[in-house]
């Protein structure tokens, strides 16, 4: 595979350059962990304060769509991991096909999320937009849905960025893959998997509580 | 040349889907306070599979572990100190 051989003076080799890029991606992911960590801390504090309201509000989320979206994201991560594995001059069409599959699944996730948001709007579950929740649990339920919309919207934004990254990489790899694209694909894949991990936790915190009542 | 998905990736993907089915099923089984613990344990297991296999941490060395672990370490401090007052106040 061609490599332009160019690397900045602080690196001793192209491999050094690519390893540094990977470590840089992990540093970025650490900052992202803390971004979502702050949200999750808020969730824990309010769930501790309003356990019954959080269980009741959680029951109003669409577990069918949530589960389908989790399966979709896990599968998209599998396809991206396969694309990294298939990255080679001879199999670049397979690599691009796998990336396209992940892009499609990522887009499907966003569409399902939109359908879910529309349903919640119709059921008056959007805080600030004619929010209605019967009984004494309304205050805690409002807090749950504020967390739900903020966390899932920030997550969806990350998904859109990820879809954009994969689209650019698929185009570049289809044209002429170089060793630099391998490092770029690897970094984008790390980001995609991280967004998947965030969703794994959001799914457990948003959709699963309160199902037994 | 034909490309085939490596066994590890295929196995991780199937394990993740199985864990998803398990966690959704168990969330409907009344187990009291255990329910949320089970949901979070399964979520952590899924995250570990993604990190080890898809993010290739199992092929990496100490240096990458330090960088990847830094985020977890600070997250631990955030959640631990943040929740301490609420979990211990009587």
GROMACS .gro file of C-alpha atoms in nm:
model
  303
    1UNK     CA    1   0.000   0.000   0.000
    2UNK     CA    2   0.142   0.344  -0.093
    3UNK     CA    3   0.256   0.575   0.180
    4UNK     CA    4   0.361   0.929   0.107
    5UNK     CA    5   0.631   0.873   0.369
    6UNK     CA    6   0.582   1.221   0.505
    7UNK     CA    7   0.577   1.264   0.879
    8UNK     CA    8   0.633   1.570   1.094
    9UNK     CA    9   0.976   1.620   1.254
   10UNK     CA   10   0.857   1.520   1.603
   11UNK     CA   11   0.804   1.160   1.482
   12UNK     CA   12   1.079   0.908   1.414
   13UNK     CA   13   0.869   0.707   1.165
   14UNK     CA   14   0.532   0.684   0.996
   15UNK     CA   15   0.440   0.412   1.245
   16UNK     CA   16   0.525   0.647   1.532
   17UNK     CA   17   0.295   0.905   1.371
   18UNK     CA   18   0.007   0.657   1.347
   19UNK     CA   19   0.050   0.532   1.705
   20UNK     CA   20   0.045   0.890   1.829
   21UNK     CA   21  -0.280   0.948   1.640
   22UNK     CA   22  -0.434   0.648   1.815
   23UNK     CA   23  -0.325   0.768   2.161
   24UNK     CA   24  -0.460   1.114   2.075
   25UNK     CA   25  -0.796   0.956   1.996
   26UNK     CA   26  -0.796   0.787   2.337
   27UNK     CA   27  -0.728   1.124   2.505
   28UNK     CA   28  -1.023   1.272   2.316
   29UNK     CA   29  -1.240   0.977   2.421
   30UNK     CA   30  -1.139   1.040   2.786
   31UNK     CA   31  -1.276   1.395   2.759
   32UNK     CA   32  -1.594   1.255   2.604
   33UNK     CA   33  -1.627   1.004   2.888
   34UNK     CA   34  -1.631   1.298   3.129
   35UNK     CA   35  -1.887   1.489   2.918
   36UNK     CA   36  -2.131   1.198   2.935
   37UNK     CA   37  -2.013   1.119   3.290
   38UNK     CA   38  -2.141   1.455   3.411
   39UNK     CA   39  -2.482   1.381   3.260
   40UNK     CA   40  -2.487   1.036   3.417
   41UNK     CA   41  -2.392   1.177   3.757
   42UNK     CA   42  -2.692   1.413   3.729
   43UNK     CA   43  -2.910   1.114   3.640
   44UNK     CA   44  -2.784   0.915   3.944
   45UNK     CA   45  -2.845   1.204   4.184
   46UNK     CA   46  -3.202   1.263   4.062
   47UNK     CA   47  -3.285   0.893   4.034
   48UNK     CA   48  -3.172   0.858   4.394
   49UNK     CA   49  -3.396   1.150   4.493
   50UNK     CA   50  -3.701   1.040   4.286
   51UNK     CA   51  -3.682   0.660   4.246
   52UNK     CA   52  -4.056   0.603   4.190
   53UNK     CA   53  -4.089   0.888   3.940
   54UNK     CA   54  -3.784   0.768   3.744
   55UNK     CA   55  -3.929   0.414   3.725
   56UNK     CA   56  -4.269   0.546   3.614
   57UNK     CA   57  -4.118   0.784   3.357
   58UNK     CA   58  -3.888   0.512   3.225
   59UNK     CA   59  -4.193   0.293   3.157
   60UNK     CA   60  -4.315   0.562   2.915
   61UNK     CA   61  -4.010   0.523   2.690
   62UNK     CA   62  -4.039   0.299   2.381
   63UNK     CA   63  -3.846  -0.013   2.479
   64UNK     CA   64  -3.909  -0.177   2.138
   65UNK     CA   65  -3.742   0.113   1.953
   66UNK     CA   66  -3.471   0.136   2.219
   67UNK     CA   67  -3.387  -0.234   2.188
   68UNK     CA   68  -3.395  -0.223   1.808
   69UNK     CA   69  -3.165   0.080   1.811
   70UNK     CA   70  -2.923  -0.095   2.047
   71UNK     CA   71  -2.907  -0.398   1.816
   72UNK     CA   72  -2.860  -0.164   1.518
   73UNK     CA   73  -2.571   0.020   1.685
   74UNK     CA   74  -2.401  -0.300   1.802
   75UNK     CA   75  -2.424  -0.437   1.447
   76UNK     CA   76  -2.289  -0.113   1.299
   77UNK     CA   77  -1.991  -0.134   1.536
   78UNK     CA   78  -1.934  -0.492   1.419
   79UNK     CA   79  -1.935  -0.373   1.056
   80UNK     CA   80  -1.689  -0.090   1.134
   81UNK     CA   81  -1.456  -0.334   1.315
   82UNK     CA   82  -1.478  -0.562   1.009
   83UNK     CA   83  -1.401  -0.266   0.779
   84UNK     CA   84  -1.081  -0.198   0.979
   85UNK     CA   85  -0.990  -0.565   0.937
   86UNK     CA   86  -1.069  -0.563   0.565
   87UNK     CA   87  -0.862  -0.249   0.499
   88UNK     CA   88  -0.617  -0.353   0.226
   89UNK     CA   89  -0.556  -0.266  -0.137
   90UNK     CA   90  -0.711  -0.593  -0.267
   91UNK     CA   91  -1.018  -0.585  -0.042
   92UNK     CA   92  -1.088  -0.214  -0.042
   93UNK     CA   93  -1.430  -0.263  -0.206
   94UNK     CA   94  -1.529  -0.496   0.079
   95UNK     CA   95  -1.402  -0.237   0.327
   96UNK     CA   96  -1.611   0.036   0.164
   97UNK     CA   97  -1.917  -0.193   0.149
   98UNK     CA   98  -1.883  -0.262   0.523
   99UNK     CA   99  -1.849   0.110   0.595
  100UNK     CA  100  -2.157   0.181   0.381
  101UNK     CA  101  -2.350  -0.077   0.586
  102UNK     CA  102  -2.246   0.098   0.906
  103UNK     CA  103  -2.347   0.437   0.760
  104UNK     CA  104  -2.690   0.296   0.666
  105UNK     CA  105  -2.743   0.144   1.012
  106UNK     CA  106  -2.630   0.469   1.177
  107UNK     CA  107  -2.882   0.663   0.965
  108UNK     CA  108  -3.154   0.411   1.052
  109UNK     CA  109  -3.074   0.471   1.420
  110UNK     CA  110  -3.126   0.848   1.373
  111UNK     CA  111  -3.456   0.791   1.186
  112UNK     CA  112  -3.589   0.562   1.463
  113UNK     CA  113  -3.480   0.818   1.724
  114UNK     CA  114  -3.678   1.083   1.533
  115UNK     CA  115  -3.987   0.860   1.529
  116UNK     CA  116  -3.944   0.809   1.903
  117UNK     CA  117  -3.911   1.184   1.968
  118UNK     CA  118  -4.227   1.249   1.762
  119UNK     CA  119  -4.418   0.992   1.969
  120UNK     CA  120  -4.299   1.150   2.292
  121UNK     CA  121  -4.407   1.492   2.167
  122UNK     CA  122  -4.757   1.355   2.093
  123UNK     CA  123  -4.774   1.199   2.441
  124UNK     CA  124  -4.682   1.533   2.606
  125UNK     CA  125  -4.355   1.398   2.742
  126UNK     CA  126  -4.130   1.685   2.627
  127UNK     CA  127  -4.049   1.911   2.926
  128UNK     CA  128  -4.131   2.274   2.843
  129UNK     CA  129  -4.357   2.181   2.549
  130UNK     CA  130  -4.696   2.119   2.712
  131UNK     CA  131  -4.552   1.848   2.942
  132UNK     CA  132  -4.824   1.639   3.110
  133UNK     CA  133  -4.759   1.362   3.359
  134UNK     CA  134  -5.041   1.262   3.593
  135UNK     CA  135  -5.004   1.218   3.968
  136UNK     CA  136  -4.752   1.329   4.224
  137UNK     CA  137  -4.460   1.195   4.023
  138UNK     CA  138  -4.468   1.477   3.767
  139UNK     CA  139  -4.167   1.664   3.911
  140UNK     CA  140  -3.934   1.365   3.909
  141UNK     CA  141  -4.065   1.257   3.568
  142UNK     CA  142  -3.983   1.603   3.428
  143UNK     CA  143  -3.623   1.560   3.548
  144UNK     CA  144  -3.608   1.214   3.388
  145UNK     CA  145  -3.727   1.345   3.052
  146UNK     CA  146  -3.491   1.644   3.065
  147UNK     CA  147  -3.205   1.395   3.110
  148UNK     CA  148  -3.352   1.172   2.838
  149UNK     CA  149  -3.371   1.447   2.576
  150UNK     CA  150  -3.038   1.613   2.659
  151UNK     CA  151  -2.845   1.283   2.673
  152UNK     CA  152  -3.001   1.122   2.365
  153UNK     CA  153  -2.975   1.447   2.162
  154UNK     CA  154  -2.603   1.484   2.244
  155UNK     CA  155  -2.559   1.117   2.160
  156UNK     CA  156  -2.745   1.158   1.828
  157UNK     CA  157  -2.520   1.456   1.747
  158UNK     CA  158  -2.218   1.229   1.800
  159UNK     CA  159  -2.379   0.972   1.570
  160UNK     CA  160  -2.419   1.233   1.294
  161UNK     CA  161  -2.054   1.336   1.327
  162UNK     CA  162  -1.957   0.967   1.311
  163UNK     CA  163  -2.170   0.908   1.001
  164UNK     CA  164  -2.002   1.208   0.835
  165UNK     CA  165  -1.655   1.074   0.923
  166UNK     CA  166  -1.733   0.727   0.783
  167UNK     CA  167  -1.873   0.880   0.461
  168UNK     CA  168  -1.555   1.083   0.401
  169UNK     CA  169  -1.336   0.779   0.476
  170UNK     CA  170  -1.541   0.548   0.250
  171UNK     CA  171  -1.489   0.792  -0.039
  172UNK     CA  172  -1.114   0.825   0.025
  173UNK     CA  173  -1.062   0.450   0.058
  174UNK     CA  174  -1.261   0.375  -0.257
  175UNK     CA  175  -1.040   0.613  -0.456
  176UNK     CA  176  -0.691   0.513  -0.342
  177UNK     CA  177  -0.622   0.380   0.006
  178UNK     CA  178  -0.288   0.473   0.161
  179UNK     CA  179  -0.125   0.382   0.491
  180UNK     CA  180  -0.239   0.717   0.629
  181UNK     CA  181  -0.601   0.621   0.564
  182UNK     CA  182  -0.550   0.311   0.776
  183UNK     CA  183  -0.465   0.533   1.075
  184UNK     CA  184  -0.758   0.765   0.997
  185UNK     CA  185  -0.999   0.472   0.966
  186UNK     CA  186  -0.868   0.330   1.291
  187UNK     CA  187  -0.927   0.661   1.476
  188UNK     CA  188  -1.277   0.699   1.328
  189UNK     CA  189  -1.355   0.339   1.428
  190UNK     CA  190  -1.246   0.406   1.789
  191UNK     CA  191  -1.480   0.705   1.795
  192UNK     CA  192  -1.768   0.502   1.649
  193UNK     CA  193  -1.723   0.224   1.905
  194UNK     CA  194  -1.708   0.479   2.186
  195UNK     CA  195  -2.042   0.629   2.076
  196UNK     CA  196  -2.176   0.270   2.079
  197UNK     CA  197  -2.052   0.222   2.439
  198UNK     CA  198  -2.224   0.545   2.547
  199UNK     CA  199  -2.550   0.415   2.402
  200UNK     CA  200  -2.510   0.080   2.582
  201UNK     CA  201  -2.516   0.270   2.914
  202UNK     CA  202  -2.788   0.516   2.810
  203UNK     CA  203  -3.004   0.219   2.708
  204UNK     CA  204  -2.962   0.056   3.051
  205UNK     CA  205  -3.036   0.384   3.234
  206UNK     CA  206  -3.326   0.509   3.020
  207UNK     CA  207  -3.523   0.210   2.892
  208UNK     CA  208  -3.472  -0.074   3.140
  209UNK     CA  209  -3.577   0.065   3.484
  210UNK     CA  210  -3.932   0.021   3.606
  211UNK     CA  211  -4.033  -0.254   3.361
  212UNK     CA  212  -4.147  -0.497   3.633
  213UNK     CA  213  -4.425  -0.278   3.778
  214UNK     CA  214  -0.891  -1.239  -0.266
  215UNK     CA  215  -1.200  -1.306  -0.056
  216UNK     CA  216  -1.225  -1.142   0.281
  217UNK     CA  217  -1.398  -1.323   0.568
  218UNK     CA  218  -1.492  -1.171   0.904
  219UNK     CA  219  -1.251  -1.286   1.178
  220UNK     CA  220  -1.396  -1.529   1.428
  221UNK     CA  221  -1.330  -1.293   1.724
  222UNK     CA  222  -1.535  -1.010   1.570
  223UNK     CA  223  -1.821  -1.245   1.480
  224UNK     CA  224  -1.819  -1.399   1.827
  225UNK     CA  225  -1.816  -1.057   1.998
  226UNK     CA  226  -2.107  -0.938   1.785
  227UNK     CA  227  -2.319  -1.246   1.864
  228UNK     CA  228  -2.229  -1.223   2.235
  229UNK     CA  229  -2.336  -0.855   2.237
  230UNK     CA  230  -2.672  -0.937   2.079
  231UNK     CA  231  -2.723  -1.226   2.324
  232UNK     CA  232  -2.646  -0.996   2.619
  233UNK     CA  233  -2.891  -0.739   2.481
  234UNK     CA  234  -3.167  -1.005   2.466
  235UNK     CA  235  -3.074  -1.120   2.818
  236UNK     CA  236  -3.082  -0.771   2.972
  237UNK     CA  237  -3.417  -0.683   2.812
  238UNK     CA  238  -3.569  -1.014   2.927
  239UNK     CA  239  -3.435  -0.977   3.282
  240UNK     CA  240  -3.563  -0.620   3.308
  241UNK     CA  241  -3.918  -0.763   3.298
  242UNK     CA  242  -3.850  -1.018   3.574
  243UNK     CA  243  -3.934  -0.871   3.916
  244UNK     CA  244  -3.614  -0.898   4.123
  245UNK     CA  245  -3.655  -0.584   4.334
  246UNK     CA  246  -3.339  -0.381   4.379
  247UNK     CA  247  -3.136  -0.640   4.189
  248UNK     CA  248  -3.287  -0.527   3.856
  249UNK     CA  249  -3.083  -0.209   3.822
  250UNK     CA  250  -2.764  -0.384   3.935
  251UNK     CA  251  -2.813  -0.656   3.674
  252UNK     CA  252  -2.885  -0.401   3.399
  253UNK     CA  253  -2.567  -0.206   3.479
  254UNK     CA  254  -2.351  -0.520   3.514
  255UNK     CA  255  -2.464  -0.644   3.172
  256UNK     CA  256  -2.407  -0.294   3.027
  257UNK     CA  257  -2.052  -0.293   3.170
  258UNK     CA  258  -1.990  -0.642   3.026
  259UNK     CA  259  -2.108  -0.526   2.681
  260UNK     CA  260  -1.886  -0.217   2.705
  261UNK     CA  261  -1.589  -0.436   2.801
  262UNK     CA  262  -1.648  -0.662   2.497
  263UNK     CA  263  -1.665  -0.359   2.265
  264UNK     CA  264  -1.347  -0.211   2.419
  265UNK     CA  265  -1.150  -0.537   2.417
  266UNK     CA  266  -1.248  -0.674   2.076
  267UNK     CA  267  -1.387  -0.395   1.855
  268UNK     CA  268  -1.156  -0.124   1.993
  269UNK     CA  269  -0.870  -0.380   1.984
  270UNK     CA  270  -0.755  -0.310   2.339
  271UNK     CA  271  -0.671  -0.680   2.381
  272UNK     CA  272  -0.392  -0.635   2.124
  273UNK     CA  273  -0.253  -0.322   2.288
  274UNK     CA  274   0.011  -0.265   2.557
  275UNK     CA  275   0.043  -0.079   2.886
  276UNK     CA  276   0.081   0.261   2.724
  277UNK     CA  277  -0.259   0.241   2.552
  278UNK     CA  278  -0.419   0.101   2.869
  279UNK     CA  279  -0.299   0.408   3.061
  280UNK     CA  280  -0.449   0.643   2.803
  281UNK     CA  281  -0.775   0.447   2.780
  282UNK     CA  282  -0.791   0.399   3.157
  283UNK     CA  283  -0.742   0.771   3.231
  284UNK     CA  284  -1.099   0.849   3.126
  285UNK     CA  285  -1.237   0.567   3.341
  286UNK     CA  286  -1.025   0.677   3.637
  287UNK     CA  287  -1.159   1.034   3.629
  288UNK     CA  288  -1.511   0.907   3.566
  289UNK     CA  289  -1.473   0.695   3.879
  290UNK     CA  290  -1.372   0.999   4.085
  291UNK     CA  291  -1.660   1.202   3.940
  292UNK     CA  292  -1.926   0.939   4.020
  293UNK     CA  293  -1.773   0.827   4.350
  294UNK     CA  294  -1.728   1.173   4.506
  295UNK     CA  295  -2.042   1.305   4.337
  296UNK     CA  296  -2.265   1.031   4.478
  297UNK     CA  297  -2.096   0.990   4.816
  298UNK     CA  298  -2.314   1.238   5.002
  299UNK     CA  299  -2.640   1.101   4.856
  300UNK     CA  300  -2.555   0.735   4.922
  301UNK     CA  301  -2.432   0.781   5.280
  302UNK     CA  302  -2.666   1.047   5.419
  303UNK     CA  303  -2.922   0.892   5.653
   0.00000   0.00000   0.00000
